[in-house]
Structures are given as structure tokens and as C-alpha cells.
XYZ file of C-alpha atoms in Angstrom:
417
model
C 0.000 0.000 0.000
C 1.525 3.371 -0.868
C 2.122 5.733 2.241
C -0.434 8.624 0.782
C 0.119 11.044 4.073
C -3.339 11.463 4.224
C -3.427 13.676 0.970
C -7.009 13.141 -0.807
C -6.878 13.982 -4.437
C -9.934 15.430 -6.544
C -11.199 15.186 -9.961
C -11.896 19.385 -10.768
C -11.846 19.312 -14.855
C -12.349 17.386 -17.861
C -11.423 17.157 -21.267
C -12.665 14.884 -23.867
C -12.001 14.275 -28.102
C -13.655 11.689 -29.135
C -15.980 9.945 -31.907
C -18.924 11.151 -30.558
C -17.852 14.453 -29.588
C -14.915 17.220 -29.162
C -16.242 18.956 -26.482
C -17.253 17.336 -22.285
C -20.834 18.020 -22.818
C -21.172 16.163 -26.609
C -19.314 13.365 -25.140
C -21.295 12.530 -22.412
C -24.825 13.480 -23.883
C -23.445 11.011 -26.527
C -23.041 8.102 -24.455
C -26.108 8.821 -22.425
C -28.332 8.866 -25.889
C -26.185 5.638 -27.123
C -24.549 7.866 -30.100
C -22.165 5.410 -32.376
C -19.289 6.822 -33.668
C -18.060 3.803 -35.970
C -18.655 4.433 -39.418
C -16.505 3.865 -42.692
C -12.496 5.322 -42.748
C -11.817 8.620 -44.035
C -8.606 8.970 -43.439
C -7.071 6.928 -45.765
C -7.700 5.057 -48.490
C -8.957 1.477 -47.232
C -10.493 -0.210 -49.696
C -7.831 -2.499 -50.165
C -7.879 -3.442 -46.736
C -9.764 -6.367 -44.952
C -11.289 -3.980 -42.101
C -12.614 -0.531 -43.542
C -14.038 1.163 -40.377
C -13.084 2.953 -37.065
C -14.113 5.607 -34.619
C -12.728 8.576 -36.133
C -12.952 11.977 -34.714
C -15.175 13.848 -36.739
C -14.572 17.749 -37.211
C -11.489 18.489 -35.832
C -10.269 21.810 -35.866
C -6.210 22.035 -33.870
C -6.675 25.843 -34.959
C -8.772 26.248 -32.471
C -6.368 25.004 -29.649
C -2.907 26.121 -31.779
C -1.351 28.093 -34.153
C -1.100 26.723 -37.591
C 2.503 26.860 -37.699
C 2.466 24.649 -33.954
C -0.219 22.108 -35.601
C 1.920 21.302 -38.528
C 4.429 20.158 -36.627
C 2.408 18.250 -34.319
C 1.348 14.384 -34.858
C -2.372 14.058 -34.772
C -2.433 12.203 -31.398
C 0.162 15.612 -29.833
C -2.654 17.545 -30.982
C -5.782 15.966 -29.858
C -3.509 15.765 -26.291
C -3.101 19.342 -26.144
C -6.379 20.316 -27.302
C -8.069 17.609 -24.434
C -5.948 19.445 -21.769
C -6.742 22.999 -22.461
C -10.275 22.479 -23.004
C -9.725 20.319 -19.341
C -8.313 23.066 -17.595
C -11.115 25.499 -19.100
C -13.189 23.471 -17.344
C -11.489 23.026 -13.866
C -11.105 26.915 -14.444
C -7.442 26.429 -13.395
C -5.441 29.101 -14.125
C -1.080 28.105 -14.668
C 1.558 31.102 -14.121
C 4.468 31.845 -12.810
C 3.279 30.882 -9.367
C 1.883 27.865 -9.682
C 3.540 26.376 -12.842
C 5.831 24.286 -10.705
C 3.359 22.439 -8.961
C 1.485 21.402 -12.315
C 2.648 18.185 -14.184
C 1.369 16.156 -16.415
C 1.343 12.881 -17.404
C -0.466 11.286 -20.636
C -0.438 8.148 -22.021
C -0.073 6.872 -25.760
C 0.215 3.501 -26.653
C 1.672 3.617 -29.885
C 2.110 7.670 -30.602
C 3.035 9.586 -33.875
C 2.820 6.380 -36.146
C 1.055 8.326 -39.143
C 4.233 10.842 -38.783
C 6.037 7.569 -39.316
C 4.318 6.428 -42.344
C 4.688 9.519 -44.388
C 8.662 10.273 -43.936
C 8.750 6.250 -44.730
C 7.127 6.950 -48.118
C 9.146 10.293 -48.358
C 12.125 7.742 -47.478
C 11.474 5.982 -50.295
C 10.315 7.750 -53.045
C 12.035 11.279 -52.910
C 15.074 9.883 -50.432
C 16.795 10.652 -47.013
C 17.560 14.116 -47.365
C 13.668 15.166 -48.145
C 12.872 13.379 -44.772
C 11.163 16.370 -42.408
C 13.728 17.359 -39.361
C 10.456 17.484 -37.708
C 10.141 13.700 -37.704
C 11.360 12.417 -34.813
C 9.526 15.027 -32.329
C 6.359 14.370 -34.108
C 6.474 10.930 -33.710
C 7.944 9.767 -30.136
C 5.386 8.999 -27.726
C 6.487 11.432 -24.911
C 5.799 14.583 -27.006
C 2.050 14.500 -25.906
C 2.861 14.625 -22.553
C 5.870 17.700 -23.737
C 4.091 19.680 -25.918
C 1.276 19.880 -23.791
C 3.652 21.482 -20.959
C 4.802 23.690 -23.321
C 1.030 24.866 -24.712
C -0.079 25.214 -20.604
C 3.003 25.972 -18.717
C 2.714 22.864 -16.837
C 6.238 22.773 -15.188
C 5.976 19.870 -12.650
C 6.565 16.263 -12.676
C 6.021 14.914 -16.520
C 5.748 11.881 -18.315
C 4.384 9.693 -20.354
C 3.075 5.688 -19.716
C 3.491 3.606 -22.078
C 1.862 0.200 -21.577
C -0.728 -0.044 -24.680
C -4.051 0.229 -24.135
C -3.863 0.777 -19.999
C -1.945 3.493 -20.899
C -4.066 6.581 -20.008
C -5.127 4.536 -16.958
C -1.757 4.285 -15.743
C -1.104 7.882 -16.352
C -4.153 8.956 -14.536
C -2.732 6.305 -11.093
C 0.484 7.331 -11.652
C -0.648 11.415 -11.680
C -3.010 10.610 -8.401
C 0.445 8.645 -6.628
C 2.672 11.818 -7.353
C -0.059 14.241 -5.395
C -0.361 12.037 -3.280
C 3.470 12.000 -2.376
C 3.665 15.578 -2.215
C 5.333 16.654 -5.538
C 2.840 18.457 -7.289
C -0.414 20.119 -6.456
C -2.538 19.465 -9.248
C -1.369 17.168 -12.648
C -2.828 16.879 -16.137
C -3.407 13.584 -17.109
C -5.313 11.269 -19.540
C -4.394 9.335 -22.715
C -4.413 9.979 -25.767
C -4.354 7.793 -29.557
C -4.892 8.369 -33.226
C -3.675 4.944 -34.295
C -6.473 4.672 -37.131
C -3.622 4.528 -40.213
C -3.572 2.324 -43.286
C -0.210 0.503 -41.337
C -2.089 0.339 -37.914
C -5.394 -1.068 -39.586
C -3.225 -3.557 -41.854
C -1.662 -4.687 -38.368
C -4.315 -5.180 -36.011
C -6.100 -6.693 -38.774
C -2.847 -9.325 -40.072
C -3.266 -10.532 -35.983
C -6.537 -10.956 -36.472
C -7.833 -8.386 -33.473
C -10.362 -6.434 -35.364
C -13.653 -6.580 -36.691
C -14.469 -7.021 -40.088
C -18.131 -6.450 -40.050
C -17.624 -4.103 -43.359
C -21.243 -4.070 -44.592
C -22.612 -3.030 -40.924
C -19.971 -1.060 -39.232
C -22.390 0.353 -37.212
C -23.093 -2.648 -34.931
C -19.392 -4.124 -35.672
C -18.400 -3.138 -31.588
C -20.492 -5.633 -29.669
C -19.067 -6.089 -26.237
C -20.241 -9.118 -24.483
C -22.219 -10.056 -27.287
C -22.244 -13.489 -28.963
C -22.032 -12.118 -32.400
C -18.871 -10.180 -31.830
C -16.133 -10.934 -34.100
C -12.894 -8.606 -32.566
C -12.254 -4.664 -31.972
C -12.978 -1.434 -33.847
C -10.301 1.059 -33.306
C -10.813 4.432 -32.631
C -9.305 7.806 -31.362
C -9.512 10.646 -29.405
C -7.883 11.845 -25.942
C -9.525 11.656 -22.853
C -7.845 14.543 -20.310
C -8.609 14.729 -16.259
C -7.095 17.738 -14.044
C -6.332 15.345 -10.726
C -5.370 17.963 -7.649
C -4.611 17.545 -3.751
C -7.903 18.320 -2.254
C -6.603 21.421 0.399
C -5.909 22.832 -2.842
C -8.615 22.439 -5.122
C -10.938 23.529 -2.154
C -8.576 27.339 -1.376
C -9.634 28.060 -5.092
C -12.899 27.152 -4.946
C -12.726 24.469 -7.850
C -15.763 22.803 -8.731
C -15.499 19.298 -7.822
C -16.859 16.169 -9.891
C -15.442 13.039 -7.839
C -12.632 12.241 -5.781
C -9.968 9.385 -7.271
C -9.421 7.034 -4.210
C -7.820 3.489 -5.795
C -5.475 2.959 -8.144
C -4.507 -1.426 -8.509
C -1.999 -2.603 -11.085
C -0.995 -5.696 -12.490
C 0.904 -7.945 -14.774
C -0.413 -11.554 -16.361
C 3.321 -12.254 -17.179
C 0.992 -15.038 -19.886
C 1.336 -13.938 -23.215
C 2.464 -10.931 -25.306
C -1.846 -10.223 -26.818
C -4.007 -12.920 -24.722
C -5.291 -12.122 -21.321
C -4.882 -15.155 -18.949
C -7.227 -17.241 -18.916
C -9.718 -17.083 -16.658
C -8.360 -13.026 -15.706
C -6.640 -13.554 -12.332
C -4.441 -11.185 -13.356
C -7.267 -8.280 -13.934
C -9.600 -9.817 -10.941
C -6.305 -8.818 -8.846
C -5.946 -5.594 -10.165
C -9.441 -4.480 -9.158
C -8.995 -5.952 -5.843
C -5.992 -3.983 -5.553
C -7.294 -0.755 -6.107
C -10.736 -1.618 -4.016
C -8.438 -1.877 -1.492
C -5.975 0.873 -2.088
C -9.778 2.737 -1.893
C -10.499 1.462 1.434
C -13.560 -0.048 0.161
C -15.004 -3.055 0.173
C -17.197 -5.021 -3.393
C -20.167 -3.975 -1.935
C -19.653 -0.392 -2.232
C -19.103 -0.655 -5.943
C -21.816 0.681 -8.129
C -20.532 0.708 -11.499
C -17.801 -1.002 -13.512
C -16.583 0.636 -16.529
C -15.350 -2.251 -18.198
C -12.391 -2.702 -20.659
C -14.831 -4.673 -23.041
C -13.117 -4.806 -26.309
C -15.457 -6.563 -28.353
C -13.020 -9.876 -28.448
C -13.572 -13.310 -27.795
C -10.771 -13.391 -25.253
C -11.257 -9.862 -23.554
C -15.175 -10.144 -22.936
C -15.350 -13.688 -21.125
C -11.713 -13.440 -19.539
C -12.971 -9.521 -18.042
C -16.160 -11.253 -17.017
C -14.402 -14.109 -15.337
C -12.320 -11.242 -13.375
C -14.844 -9.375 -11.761
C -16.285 -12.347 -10.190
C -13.219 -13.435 -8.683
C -12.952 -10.252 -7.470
C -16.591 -9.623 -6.741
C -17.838 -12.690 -5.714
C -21.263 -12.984 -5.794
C -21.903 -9.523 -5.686
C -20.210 -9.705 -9.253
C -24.004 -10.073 -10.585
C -25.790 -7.115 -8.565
C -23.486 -4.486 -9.905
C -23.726 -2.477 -13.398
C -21.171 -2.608 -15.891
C -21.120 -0.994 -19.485
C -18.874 -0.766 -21.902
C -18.090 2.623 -23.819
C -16.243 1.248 -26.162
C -19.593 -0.337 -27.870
C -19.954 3.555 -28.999
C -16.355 4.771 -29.253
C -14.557 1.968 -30.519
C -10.636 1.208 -28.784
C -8.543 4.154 -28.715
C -5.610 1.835 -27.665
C -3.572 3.948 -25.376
C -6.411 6.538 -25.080
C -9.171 4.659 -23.976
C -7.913 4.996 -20.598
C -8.395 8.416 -20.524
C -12.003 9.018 -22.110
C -13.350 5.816 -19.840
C -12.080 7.752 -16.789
C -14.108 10.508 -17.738
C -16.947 8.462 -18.547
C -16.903 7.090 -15.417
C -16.407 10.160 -13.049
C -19.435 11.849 -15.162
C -21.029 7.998 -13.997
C -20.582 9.425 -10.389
C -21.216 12.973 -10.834
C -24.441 13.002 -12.707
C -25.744 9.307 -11.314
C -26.174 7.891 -14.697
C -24.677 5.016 -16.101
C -23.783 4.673 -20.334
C -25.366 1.713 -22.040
C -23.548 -0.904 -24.047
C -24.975 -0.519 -27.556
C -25.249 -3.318 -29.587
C -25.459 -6.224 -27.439
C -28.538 -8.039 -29.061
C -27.315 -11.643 -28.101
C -25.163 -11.715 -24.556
C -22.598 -14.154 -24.977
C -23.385 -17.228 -22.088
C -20.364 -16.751 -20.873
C -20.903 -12.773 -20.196
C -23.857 -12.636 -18.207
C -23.673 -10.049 -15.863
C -25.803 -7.135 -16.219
C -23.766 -4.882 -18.373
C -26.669 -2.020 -18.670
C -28.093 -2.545 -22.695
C -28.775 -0.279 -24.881
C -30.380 2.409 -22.998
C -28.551 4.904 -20.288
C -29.713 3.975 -16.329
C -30.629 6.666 -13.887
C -28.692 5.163 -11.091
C -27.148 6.277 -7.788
C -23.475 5.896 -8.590
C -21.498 6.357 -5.705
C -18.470 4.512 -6.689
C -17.405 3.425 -9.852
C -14.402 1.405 -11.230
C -12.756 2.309 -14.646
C -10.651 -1.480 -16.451
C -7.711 -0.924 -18.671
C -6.023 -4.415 -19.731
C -3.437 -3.620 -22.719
C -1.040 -6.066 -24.948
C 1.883 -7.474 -22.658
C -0.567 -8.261 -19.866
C -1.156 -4.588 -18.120
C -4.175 -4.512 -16.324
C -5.116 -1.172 -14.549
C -8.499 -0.617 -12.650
C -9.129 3.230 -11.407
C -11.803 3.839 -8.459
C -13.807 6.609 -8.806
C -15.695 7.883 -5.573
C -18.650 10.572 -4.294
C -16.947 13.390 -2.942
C -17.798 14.207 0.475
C -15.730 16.317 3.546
């Protein structure tokens, strides 16, 4: 158990980019009304390739967050960081400068990070040769600059980093953010995770291992958690952004608060580089963990946001988990997954499920899983279909599992002094 001094840490301001909306509000009216965001790639070309949808982000402007000159030298997934965090800090109505700036960090995740950057100075590579490659290359691409840029665009000068540990990535930003004001060396950190992984290389990947969907003539009912039909992921992308700060201090300003951040469990299957192990002891500990870290008990819980990928192995394995580490009370709490709207933003679904689930608390209303027409036998929990639930939510977990066996559960709780 980490020595936390007694420090309570507070969830004051949100930021979300996503495929159903760029701003808080058109996220989470989104997922309340069961908005899908999967619909047929415009990004690229794809008709050559064997999946040809994903949760894009639809009208993105980074003028609106950045001078042109700053956005052109900015990967897609630096961009939708920076633009999450400002419009977070907006919203927390936290104000960095020369006073404060050392007591702000930040720490996002990315799972795989500039890799469209990467793509184009390969073709440039190739076709036009080394010396037309862009000198801009390298900071564009490398997975840290999300976390960098966005100090640079805030004046964040406090603790910062970025996790890399593929799709729990913005969940283990978000724990390890809460652990540093906890410890004392910052007052208030940025955090989240961030992803725009939908490229013709990413899709040709994901698709060669056999991960994603490739329900082409129905994309709109391809991300099916928990449902028998399903037939593997959609990907998406976006950046999901949470301003974490030391309670003493989020209360002398007067911040608005929406939950407090109280457990934060982490684990490691040690199984296999993509497969969960069977049976999930290595997520059922993880939650267990950070129940505990929480000072709660099962019973408390009120909502799980799950992982739920839309995968054969993700979907029974993450139902298997939460019974071992709910026991029987496994089947009296909800559980949705987002991801039946947004798709898998990789190393950013961390961040927008986190903010899913401390709206879950703050508002009392729990997101539906679209989609799931036929619950798999082996899922059968209630995992809240198709329709939003008005439902006192006074604790709520958030499930990150990523490639390599991370598993990451955040607890979400009720503020009260």
C-alpha cells in the first residue's frame, strides 16, 4: 500500500475528443443517448484493406487550440492531447503562471504515438530519399511529445511523463498522476491518454493478428461487447484529459469538484504478449488492488466501466475477473462498456473511460452498451443494454487491460468532507 500522508486527491476538470464528440458536454450526452461513432475510414484510403471502419474523430479543428505553424508540426495524437488538456483546464477553471507552474505536471499516455508521422517520412524515405525526410520527424512521432508539448502549450512545469503500456496506458497515467499528489510533488497534474492509431499501417496490423472486426457491410453494430455475435475490436481515437489535484488545494480556489480518485490497482499476467490469462486472475487482482488501495469493500461498488473490447478473449476473460474479485456480488453491480460507442482508442481509452466514469458518479447515470442483441453465455452479468440507467453511482471502477498483460483498474468515488 503506498504511504499517501493522508493527501485526498480530486477530480476538478475534464477534457474529452472523441468519436462522438470534441467537447465534455457532446461526449457525455453522446453516451447517455447511445450515439455510435463507428462508421466507414476517411482517413485513408482502405479499400484495399480487410477492415474498412473505425471511430474517427469527426470535425477536428487544432486551430482552435494552436497556431497553424504549432499544428503542422504536431502528430495528430500531440494535438488531440493538447487540445483535451486545455479544453480540461477550461473546465477546472485552473489558471497556470508563474506561481503555480511548478506544482502542475502532467502525465499522458499513448500507446503507440506519432505512427502516421512515421508512415509519411517512410514513403518520403522511399520515393524522394533521405535528405527530403522532415527534421520534424522524430519530435512528431515519439510517444512522450504528448505529454511535452502539452507542458509547453499550458506551462505545466511539474513532474512529466508519459506511460506507455498499450491500451492501460491513459489509466496508468491517470494512477500514476493521483500517486505523485499524493506523495507531495505536485499540487494538481494533467493527465489522460491519448491515440490516433487509425492509419492504413495500424489497420493492416491489427487486422494481419486478427484483433479487429471485419463487419464491413454493418460497421455500425461491428463493436459488440459481451455479445455473442462479436467478431474482434474497432479502433478508434480521441484523448480523454482529467485535471487530478490535492484536495486542500482544489478547495482554497474554490474548484468545482466532480469526484474524488481514491484506488489505483496494477498488475501484470506475465501469460502472453496479446491474450489475457485465462480465466483473468491477473485483472480480478488488479481491481482488488485498487478496491483496497480505496479502502472499500465489493459492496460499495456501483458501477464497472469495463475494458470490453469486443473480443472473444477480452469479454469472457474480463467477465471471469470481476467475479473473482466480486464474488457474488459480481451479478448485482452495473457494468457498461463505452467502447460499444467509441470503438478502442488503444492507449487513449484509458483516458475518455475515466471521464466516462467520473461523469457515472457525478451526474448518477450510467452509459449503455450498444449493440449487445445476443449476450454471450459466458458474459452474463448485467452490463446495462442499450439504454442509459438513472442510477445512484457512488463509486465506480474504470478497467484498462493492454497487450503485454497490463491490467489497470481506477476507483472513482462521491466526494464528500
Amino acid at each position: 500500500m503506498i504511504n499517501s500522508q493522508g493527501k485526498r486527491v480530486v477530480v476538478t476538470g475534464l477534457g474529452a475528443i472523441t468519436p462522438i464528440g470534441n467537447t465534455l458536454t457532446e461526449y457525455w450526452e453522446g453516451l447517455l443517448s447511445g450515439r455510435n461513432g463507428i462508421a466507414p475510414i476517411t482517413l485513408f484510403d482502405s479499400s484495399r484493406h480487410a477492415c474498412q471502419f473505425a471511430g474517427e474523430v469527426k470535425g477536428f479543428d487544432p486551430h482552435k487550440y494552436l497556431e497553424r505553424k504549432e499544428a503542422k508540426r504536431m502528430d495528430r495524437f500531440s494535438q488531440f492531447a493538447v487540445a483535451a488538456s486545455k479544453e480540461a483546464l477550461k473546465d477546472a477553471q485552473l489558471v497556470i503562471n508563474d506561481l503555480n507552474s511548478q506544482q502542475v505536471g502532467v502525465v499522458i499516455g499513448t500507446g503507440i504515438g506519432g505512427l502516421k508521422v512515421l508512415e509519411d517520412q517512410q514513403e518520403i524515405l522511399l520515393t524522394k530519399g533521405p535528405d527530403r525526410c522532415s527534421p520534424f520527424m522524430i519530435p512528431m512521432m515519439i510517444a512522450n511529445m504528448a505529454a511535452g508539448l502539452t507542458a509547453i502549450h499550458t506551462g505545466a512545469k511539474g513532474p512529466n511523463s508519459c506511460t506507455v503500456t498499450a491500451c492501460a496506458s491513459g489509466a496508468n497515467a491517470i494512477g500514476d498522476a493521483l500517486r505523485l499528489i499524493q506523495l507531495g510533488y505536485a499540487q494538481a497534474m494533467i493527465c489522460g491518454g491519448t491515440e490516433a492509431a487509425v492509419t492504413s499501417l495500424s489497420v493492416a496490423g491489427f487486422a494481419a493478428a486478427r484483433a479487429l472486426s471485419f463487419r464491413n457491410h454493418d460497421p455500425a453494430h461491428a463493436s459488440r461487447p459481451f455479445d455473442r455475435d462479436r467478431d474482434g475490436f474497432v479502433l478508434g481515437e480521441g484523448a480523454g484529459i482529467l485535471i487530478l489535484e490535492e484536495l486542500q488545494h482544489a478547495l482554497s480556489r474554490g474548484a468545482r469538484i466532480y469526484a474524488e480518485i481514491v484506488g489505483y490497482g496494477m498488475t501484470c499476467d506475465a501469460y502472453h504478449m496479446t491474450s489475457p490469462v485465462p480465466g483473468g486472475q491477473g485483472a480480478a487482482i488488479a481491481m482488488q488492488l485498487a478496491i483496497e488501495d480505496a479502502h472499500l469493500t465489493p459492496e460499495q461498488v456501483s458501477y464497472i466501466n469495463a475494458h470490453g473490447t469486443s473480443t472473444t478473449a477480452n469479454d469472457v476473460t474480463e467477465t471471469a475477473a470481476i467475479k473473482k474479485a466480486l464474488g457474488e456480488y459480481a451479478y448485482k453491480v452495473a457494468i457498461s462498456s463505452t467502447k460499444s460507442m467509441t470503438g478502442h482508442l488503444l492507449g487513449g481509452s484509458g483516458g475518455i473511460e475515466a471521464v466516462a466514469s467520473v461523469m457515472a458518479v457525478a451526474n448518477d447515470r450510467i452509459p449503455p452498451t450498444i449493440n449487445l442483441e445476443n449476450p454471450d453465455p459466458a458474459c452474463d452479468l448485467d452490463y446495462v443494454p442499450h439504454h442509459s440507467r438513472a442510477q445512484k453511482v457512488d463509486v465506480a471502477l474504470s478497467n484498462s487491460f493492454g497487450f503485454g498483460g497490463h491490467n489497470v483498474t481506477l476507483v472513482f468515488k462521491k466526494y464528500s468532507q
